PDB file of C-alpha atoms in Angstrom:
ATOM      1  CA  UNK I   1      -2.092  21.730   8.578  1.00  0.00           C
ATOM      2  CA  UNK I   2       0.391  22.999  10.954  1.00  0.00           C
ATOM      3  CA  UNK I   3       3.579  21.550  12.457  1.00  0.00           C
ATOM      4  CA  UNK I   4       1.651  20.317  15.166  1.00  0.00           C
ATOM      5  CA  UNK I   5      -1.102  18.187  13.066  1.00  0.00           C
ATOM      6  CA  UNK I   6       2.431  16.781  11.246  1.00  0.00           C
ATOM      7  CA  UNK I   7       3.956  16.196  14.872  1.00  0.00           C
ATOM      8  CA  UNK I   8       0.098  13.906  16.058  1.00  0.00           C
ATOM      9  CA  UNK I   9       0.463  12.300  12.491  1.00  0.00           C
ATOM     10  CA  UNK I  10       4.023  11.316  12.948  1.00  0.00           C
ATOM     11  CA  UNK I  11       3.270  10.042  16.555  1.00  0.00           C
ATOM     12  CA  UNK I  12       0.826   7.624  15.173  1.00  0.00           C
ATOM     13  CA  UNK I  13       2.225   6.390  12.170  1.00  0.00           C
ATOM     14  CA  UNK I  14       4.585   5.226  14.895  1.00  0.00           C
ATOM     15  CA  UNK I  15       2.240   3.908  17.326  1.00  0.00           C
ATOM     16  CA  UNK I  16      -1.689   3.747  15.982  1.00  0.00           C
ATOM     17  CA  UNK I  17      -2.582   2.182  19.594  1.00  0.00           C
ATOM     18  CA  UNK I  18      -1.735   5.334  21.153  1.00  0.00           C
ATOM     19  CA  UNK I  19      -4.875   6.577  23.174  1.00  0.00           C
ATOM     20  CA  UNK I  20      -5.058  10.077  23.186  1.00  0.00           C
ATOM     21  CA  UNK I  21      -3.836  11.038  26.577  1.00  0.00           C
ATOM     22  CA  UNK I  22      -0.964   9.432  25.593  1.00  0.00           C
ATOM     23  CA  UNK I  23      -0.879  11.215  22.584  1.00  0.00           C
ATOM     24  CA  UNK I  24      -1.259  14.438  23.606  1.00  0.00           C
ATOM     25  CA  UNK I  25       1.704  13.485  26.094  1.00  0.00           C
ATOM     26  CA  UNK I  26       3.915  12.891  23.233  1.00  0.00           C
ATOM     27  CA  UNK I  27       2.915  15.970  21.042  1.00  0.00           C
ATOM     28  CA  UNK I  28       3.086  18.475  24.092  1.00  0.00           C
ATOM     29  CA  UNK I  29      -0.756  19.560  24.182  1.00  0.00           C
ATOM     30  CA  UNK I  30      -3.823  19.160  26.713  1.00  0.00           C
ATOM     31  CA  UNK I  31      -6.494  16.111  25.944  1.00  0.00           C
ATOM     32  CA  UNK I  32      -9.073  18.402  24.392  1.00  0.00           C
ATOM     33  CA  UNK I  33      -7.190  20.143  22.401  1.00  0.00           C
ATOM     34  CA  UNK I  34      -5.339  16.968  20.764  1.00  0.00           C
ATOM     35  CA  UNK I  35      -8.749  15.124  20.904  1.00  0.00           C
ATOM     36  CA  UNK I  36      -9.574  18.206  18.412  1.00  0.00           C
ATOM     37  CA  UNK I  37      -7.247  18.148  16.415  1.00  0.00           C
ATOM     38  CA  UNK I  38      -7.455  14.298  15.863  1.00  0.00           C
ATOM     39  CA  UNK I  39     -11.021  14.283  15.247  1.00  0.00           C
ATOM     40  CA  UNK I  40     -10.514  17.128  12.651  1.00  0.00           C
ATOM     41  CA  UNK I  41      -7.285  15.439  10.743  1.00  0.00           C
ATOM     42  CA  UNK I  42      -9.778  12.335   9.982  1.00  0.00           C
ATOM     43  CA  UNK I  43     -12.417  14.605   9.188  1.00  0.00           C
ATOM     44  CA  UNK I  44     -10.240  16.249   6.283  1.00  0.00           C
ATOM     45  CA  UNK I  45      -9.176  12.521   5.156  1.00  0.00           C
ATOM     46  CA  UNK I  46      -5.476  13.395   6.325  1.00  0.00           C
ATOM     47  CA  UNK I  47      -5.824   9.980   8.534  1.00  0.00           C
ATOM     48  CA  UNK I  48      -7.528   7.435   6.170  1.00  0.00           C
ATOM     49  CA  UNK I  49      -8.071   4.407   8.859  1.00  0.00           C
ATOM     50  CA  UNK I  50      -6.406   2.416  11.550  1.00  0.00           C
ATOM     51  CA  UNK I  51      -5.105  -0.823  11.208  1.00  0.00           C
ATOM     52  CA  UNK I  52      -2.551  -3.804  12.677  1.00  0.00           C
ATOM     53  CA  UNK I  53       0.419  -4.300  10.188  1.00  0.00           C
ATOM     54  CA  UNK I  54       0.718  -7.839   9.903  1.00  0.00           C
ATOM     55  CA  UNK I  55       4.442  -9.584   9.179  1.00  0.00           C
ATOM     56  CA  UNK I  56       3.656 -11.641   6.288  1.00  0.00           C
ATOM     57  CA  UNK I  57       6.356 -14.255   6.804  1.00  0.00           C
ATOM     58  CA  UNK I  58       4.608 -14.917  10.313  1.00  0.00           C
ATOM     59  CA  UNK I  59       1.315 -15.680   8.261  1.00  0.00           C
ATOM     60  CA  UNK I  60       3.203 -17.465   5.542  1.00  0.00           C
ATOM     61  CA  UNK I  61       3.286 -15.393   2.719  1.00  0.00           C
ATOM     62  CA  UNK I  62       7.496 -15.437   2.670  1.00  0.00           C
ATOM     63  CA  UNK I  63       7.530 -14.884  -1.127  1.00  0.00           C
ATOM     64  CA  UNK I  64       7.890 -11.647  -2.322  1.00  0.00           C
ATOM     65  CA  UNK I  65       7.832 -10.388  -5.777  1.00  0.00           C
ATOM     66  CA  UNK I  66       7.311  -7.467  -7.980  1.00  0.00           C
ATOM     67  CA  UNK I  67       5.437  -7.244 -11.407  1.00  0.00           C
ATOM     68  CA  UNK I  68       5.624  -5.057 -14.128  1.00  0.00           C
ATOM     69  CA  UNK I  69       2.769  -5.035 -16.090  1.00  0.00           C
ATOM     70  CA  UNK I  70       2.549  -3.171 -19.878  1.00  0.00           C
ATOM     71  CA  UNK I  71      -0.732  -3.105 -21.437  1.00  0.00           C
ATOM     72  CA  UNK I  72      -1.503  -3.705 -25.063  1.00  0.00           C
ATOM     73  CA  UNK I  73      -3.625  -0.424 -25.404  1.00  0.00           C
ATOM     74  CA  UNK I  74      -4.444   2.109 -22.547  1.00  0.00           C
ATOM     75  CA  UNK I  75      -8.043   2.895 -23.710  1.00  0.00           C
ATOM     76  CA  UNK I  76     -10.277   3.441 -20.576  1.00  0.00           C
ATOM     77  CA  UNK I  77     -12.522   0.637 -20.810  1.00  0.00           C
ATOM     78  CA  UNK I  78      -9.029  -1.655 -20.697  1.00  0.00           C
ATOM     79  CA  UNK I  79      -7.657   0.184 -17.881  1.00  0.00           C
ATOM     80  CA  UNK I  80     -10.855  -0.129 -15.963  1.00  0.00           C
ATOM     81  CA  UNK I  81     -11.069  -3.846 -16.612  1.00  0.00           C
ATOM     82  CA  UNK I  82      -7.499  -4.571 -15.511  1.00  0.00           C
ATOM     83  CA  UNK I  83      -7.587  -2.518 -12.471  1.00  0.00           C
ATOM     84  CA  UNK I  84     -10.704  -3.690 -11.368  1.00  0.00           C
ATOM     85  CA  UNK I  85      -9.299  -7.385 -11.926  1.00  0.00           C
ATOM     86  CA  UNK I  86      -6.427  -6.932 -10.260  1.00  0.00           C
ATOM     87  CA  UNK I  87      -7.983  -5.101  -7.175  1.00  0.00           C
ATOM     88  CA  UNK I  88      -9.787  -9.040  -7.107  1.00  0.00           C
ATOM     89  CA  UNK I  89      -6.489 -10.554  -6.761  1.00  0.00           C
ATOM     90  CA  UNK I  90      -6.209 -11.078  -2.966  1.00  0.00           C
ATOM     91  CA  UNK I  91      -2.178 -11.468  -3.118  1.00  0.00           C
ATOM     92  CA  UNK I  92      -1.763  -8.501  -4.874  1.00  0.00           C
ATOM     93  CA  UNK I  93      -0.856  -5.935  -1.867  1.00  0.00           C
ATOM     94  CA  UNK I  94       0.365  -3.106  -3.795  1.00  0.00           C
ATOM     95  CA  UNK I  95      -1.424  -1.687  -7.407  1.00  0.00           C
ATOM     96  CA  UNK I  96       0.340   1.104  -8.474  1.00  0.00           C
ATOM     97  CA  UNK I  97      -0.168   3.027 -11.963  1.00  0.00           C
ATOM     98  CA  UNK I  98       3.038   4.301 -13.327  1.00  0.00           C
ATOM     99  CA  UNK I  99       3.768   6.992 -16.062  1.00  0.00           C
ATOM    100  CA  UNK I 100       5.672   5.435 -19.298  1.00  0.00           C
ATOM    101  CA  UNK I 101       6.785   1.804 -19.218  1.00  0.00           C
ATOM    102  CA  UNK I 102       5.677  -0.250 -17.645  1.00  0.00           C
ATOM    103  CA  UNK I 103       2.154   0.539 -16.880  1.00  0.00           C
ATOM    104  CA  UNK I 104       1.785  -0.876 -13.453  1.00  0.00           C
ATOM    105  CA  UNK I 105       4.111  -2.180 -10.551  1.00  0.00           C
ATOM    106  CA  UNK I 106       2.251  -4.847  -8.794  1.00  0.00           C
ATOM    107  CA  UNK I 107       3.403  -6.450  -5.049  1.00  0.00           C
ATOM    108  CA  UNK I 108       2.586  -9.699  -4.653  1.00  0.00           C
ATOM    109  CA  UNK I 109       3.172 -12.070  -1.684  1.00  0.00           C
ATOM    110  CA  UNK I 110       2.312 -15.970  -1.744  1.00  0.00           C
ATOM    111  CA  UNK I 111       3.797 -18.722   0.363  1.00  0.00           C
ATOM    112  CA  UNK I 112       6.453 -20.015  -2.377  1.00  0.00           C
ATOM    113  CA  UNK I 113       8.046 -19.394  -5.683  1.00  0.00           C
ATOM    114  CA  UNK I 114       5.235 -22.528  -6.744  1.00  0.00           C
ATOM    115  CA  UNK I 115       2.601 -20.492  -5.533  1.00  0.00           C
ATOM    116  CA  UNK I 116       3.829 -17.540  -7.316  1.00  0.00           C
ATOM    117  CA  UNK I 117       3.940 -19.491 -10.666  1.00  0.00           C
ATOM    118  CA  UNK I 118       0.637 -20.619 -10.521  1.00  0.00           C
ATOM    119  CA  UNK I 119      -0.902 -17.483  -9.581  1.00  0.00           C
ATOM    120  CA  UNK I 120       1.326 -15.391 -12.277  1.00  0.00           C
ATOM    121  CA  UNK I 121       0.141 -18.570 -15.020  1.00  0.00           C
ATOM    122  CA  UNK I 122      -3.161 -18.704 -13.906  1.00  0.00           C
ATOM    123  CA  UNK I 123      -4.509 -14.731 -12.768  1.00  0.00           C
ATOM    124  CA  UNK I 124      -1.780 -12.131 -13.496  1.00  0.00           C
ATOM    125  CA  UNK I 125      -0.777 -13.741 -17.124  1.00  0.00           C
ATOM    126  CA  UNK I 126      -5.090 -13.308 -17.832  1.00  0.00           C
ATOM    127  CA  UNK I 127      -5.149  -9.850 -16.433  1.00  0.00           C
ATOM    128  CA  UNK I 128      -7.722  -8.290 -18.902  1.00  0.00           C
ATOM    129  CA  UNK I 129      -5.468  -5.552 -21.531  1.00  0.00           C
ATOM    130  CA  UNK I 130      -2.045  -7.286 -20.830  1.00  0.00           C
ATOM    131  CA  UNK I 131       0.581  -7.512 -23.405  1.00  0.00           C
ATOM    132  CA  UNK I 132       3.457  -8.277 -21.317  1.00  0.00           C
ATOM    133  CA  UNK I 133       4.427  -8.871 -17.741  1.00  0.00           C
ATOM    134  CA  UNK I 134       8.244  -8.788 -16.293  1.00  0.00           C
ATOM    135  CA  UNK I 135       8.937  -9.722 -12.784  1.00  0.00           C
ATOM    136  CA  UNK I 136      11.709  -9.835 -10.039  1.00  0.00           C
ATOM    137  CA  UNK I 137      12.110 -11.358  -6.882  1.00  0.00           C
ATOM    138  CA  UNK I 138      12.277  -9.482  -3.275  1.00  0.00           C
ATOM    139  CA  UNK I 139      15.543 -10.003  -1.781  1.00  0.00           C
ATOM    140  CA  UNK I 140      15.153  -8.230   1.170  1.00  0.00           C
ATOM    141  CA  UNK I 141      13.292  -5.080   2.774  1.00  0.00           C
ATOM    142  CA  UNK I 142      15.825  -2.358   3.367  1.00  0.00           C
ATOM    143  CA  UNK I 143      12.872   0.056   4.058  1.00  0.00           C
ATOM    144  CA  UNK I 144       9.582  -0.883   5.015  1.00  0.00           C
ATOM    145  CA  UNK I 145       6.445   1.116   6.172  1.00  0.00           C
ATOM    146  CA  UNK I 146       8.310   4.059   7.244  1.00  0.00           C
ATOM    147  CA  UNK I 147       6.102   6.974   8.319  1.00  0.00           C
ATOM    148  CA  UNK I 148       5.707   9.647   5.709  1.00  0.00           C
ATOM    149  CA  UNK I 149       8.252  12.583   6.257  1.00  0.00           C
ATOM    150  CA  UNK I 150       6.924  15.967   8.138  1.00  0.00           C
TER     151      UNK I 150
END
């Protein structure tokens, strides 16, 4: 991957909707040759998909908080059946495995601190392997989505 692949991945981290004439515009190369290129960066995997990033306050989902989740033991049939369950959990937007403690960060959005309590009572608190959970609430989003870094 060269500077220019970085420069077309920047471009549409920025702007997905870009079609490629205007892309290639913006990068400083011919059609073809930035038609190329694209085709080959989502080839390798280095672009995963294209999608519409949704404000979840406009849909709602104004709550915001983050969960810290320890396990009792990490064997793998326990880590398997948590992170499958929690994959099943559609308000969980972010899974993340973490080294030490805790175990997992998990991002969850609902419509209200009510809706957060049941779902924490009556799916996260049942999460298959789970010794203890600790969350905190989103104050605000002081960076959010931000391209990756060339």
């Amino acid at each position: 991957m060269d500077a220019l692949d970085r420069k077309i991945l920047t471009e549409l981290q920025l702007d997905g909707r870009l079609t490629v004439t205007e892309l290639a515009a913006r990068v400083q190369l011919s059609v073809s040759p930035c038609h190329r290129r694209l085709r080959d960066l989502e080839r390798a995997g280095a672009i995963r998909g294209y999608r519409a990033v949704v404000d979840p306050a406009a849909v709602g989902l104004d709550f915001e908080a983050l969960v810290f989740a320890t396990l009792r033991w990490e064997d793998r049939d326990t880590v398997t059946a948590f992170e499958e369950a929690v994959a099943a959990v559609p308000h969980v937007l972010q899974a993340q495995r973490l080294f030490g403690e805790p175990d997992y960060l998990l991002r969850i959005a609902t419509t209200d601190l009510s809706a957060f309590q049941q779902l924490y009572d009556q799916r996260l608190a049942r999460l298959p392997g789970v010794q203890r959970l600790t969350s905190t609430l989103v104050m605000k989003h002081v960076v959010d989505d931000r391209p990756l870094p060339e």
